[in-house]
Amino acid sequence: MDIIKAPRGVRDILPDEAWKWAYVLETSRKVAGFFGYNEVHLPLFEHTELFSRGIGDSTDVVEKEMYTFLDRAGRSLTLRPELTASMVRCYLEHGMSKKVQPVKLWSAGPMFRYERPQKGRYRQFWQLDVEALGSEAPEVDLEIIAFAIYLFNALGLSNLEVVINSVGCPVCRPGYRDALKRYVGSNFDALCNTCQNRFERNPLRILDCKNERCREIMKDAPGIVDYLCVECSEHFKRVKEGMTILGINYKEDKNLVRGLDYYTKTAFEVLSGELGAQNAVCGGGRYDNLAETIGGPHVPGVGFAAGIERIVLTMEGQGCDFGQQPGIDVFIVTADDLAKNKALKLLYDLRREQISVDMDYTGKSIGSQLKTASNKEAKLACILGGVEIEKGVVTVKDLRKGSQSEVANDSFIDYVKANLAG
Ligand code: HAM
């Protein structure tokens, strides 16, 4: 029988990589603290309707990418493909409109999308998701963009490009939609099949088609910024002013529309050259009507999500520092069973002192235990044999310097502590 392997598009994050993730997540947590965002944990699955209504029936995510199943009671549930709709549901369900607005939340965890796997694109991937709910103020859009930039700077990322656009609102978008359809209609036959299908259902999506010919056609398409109503236009202007005040470089991209239907006003992405085709490290924007789409009152909101795999890939590509890889400081080496009993006691005495320490339980030779100690990059090997037990000492070998000394039992812990600190 063949060994069962993990399904296509999902990855095991092994220890050699997991500590880098921990660094990214810890840094994110710190930045969230500086910006006043609180952590929430949300369910991995929700009612399918939350996503089909919230994200939009004609989006790729809802049409083709959701992991949807019936539970034992016949209810349709879906593994979350993103977090924004769940965040809004959580805000509504817990009456958060009574709190000081905006309510600022963040969360991190796995998302699920049935996509074609490639570098930086997986079927299970992690997002850091940051949302501010309950305010229309353009300064909140600015804060969300600044959060992303501040985080990427803190992680040491460079050469990132911030692209922004405004996708308007239900007041101004219909006018733009008509203008776009007029333009696209005269080039209809040259569009790819997918875009021909999008023409009636979701013409704005044609703007970010990856097909070369469609892109060529859309280069000269009318831009939504020329169709914005006064409110959207003023809002966009203020967000851009704020970016200038904060010294955030950005590029306006009139064709940036994002793949989810809930966006209104600000849309933005942060791109990295390190990632190839899947070049967005993060994406986000404003979604003032999402709460109503899922049955709630009007709750404006803005946020972003960043892919943890893509952050780590970009950091690796740019040789960024992930801090210190966790390892063992001390390895205890024993000669026989009598020594083993004494060693067990020392092992837990050291752990209680918050020193990272390990030993061998499998009866390896002293030589091979010492090899394990250096493979684990331990700083000290503490050797216990018959001689040491008799003399009431431990032989401490400093694996960094190659030096060795006998240390009396009662000063052992202090000696180890002083040595590791020095
Ligand atoms: P999104 O653009 O679909 O937006 O995803 C955000 C980020 O998640 C992407 O920029 C990318 O880094 C990562 N990502 C997406 N799909 C994959 C995948 N298959 N494999 C690996 N990484 C992926 C959203 O999800 C919105 N909810 C963002 C948002 C929050 N808008 C407002 N608030």
XYZ file of C-alpha atoms in Angstrom, residues 41 108 145 166 229 257 260 273 321 325 332 373 397-398:
14
model
C -10.140 33.934 16.763
C -4.299 35.112 11.648
C -2.336 50.974 4.517
C -10.725 53.927 -5.813
C -18.922 60.948 -7.325
C -10.214 46.379 -8.978
C -13.854 40.353 -4.336
C 9.074 41.475 -7.426
C 16.634 38.470 9.267
C 16.289 30.077 15.310
C 23.255 16.345 29.114
C 24.838 17.811 21.258
C 32.194 21.160 28.121
C 31.820 24.480 26.351
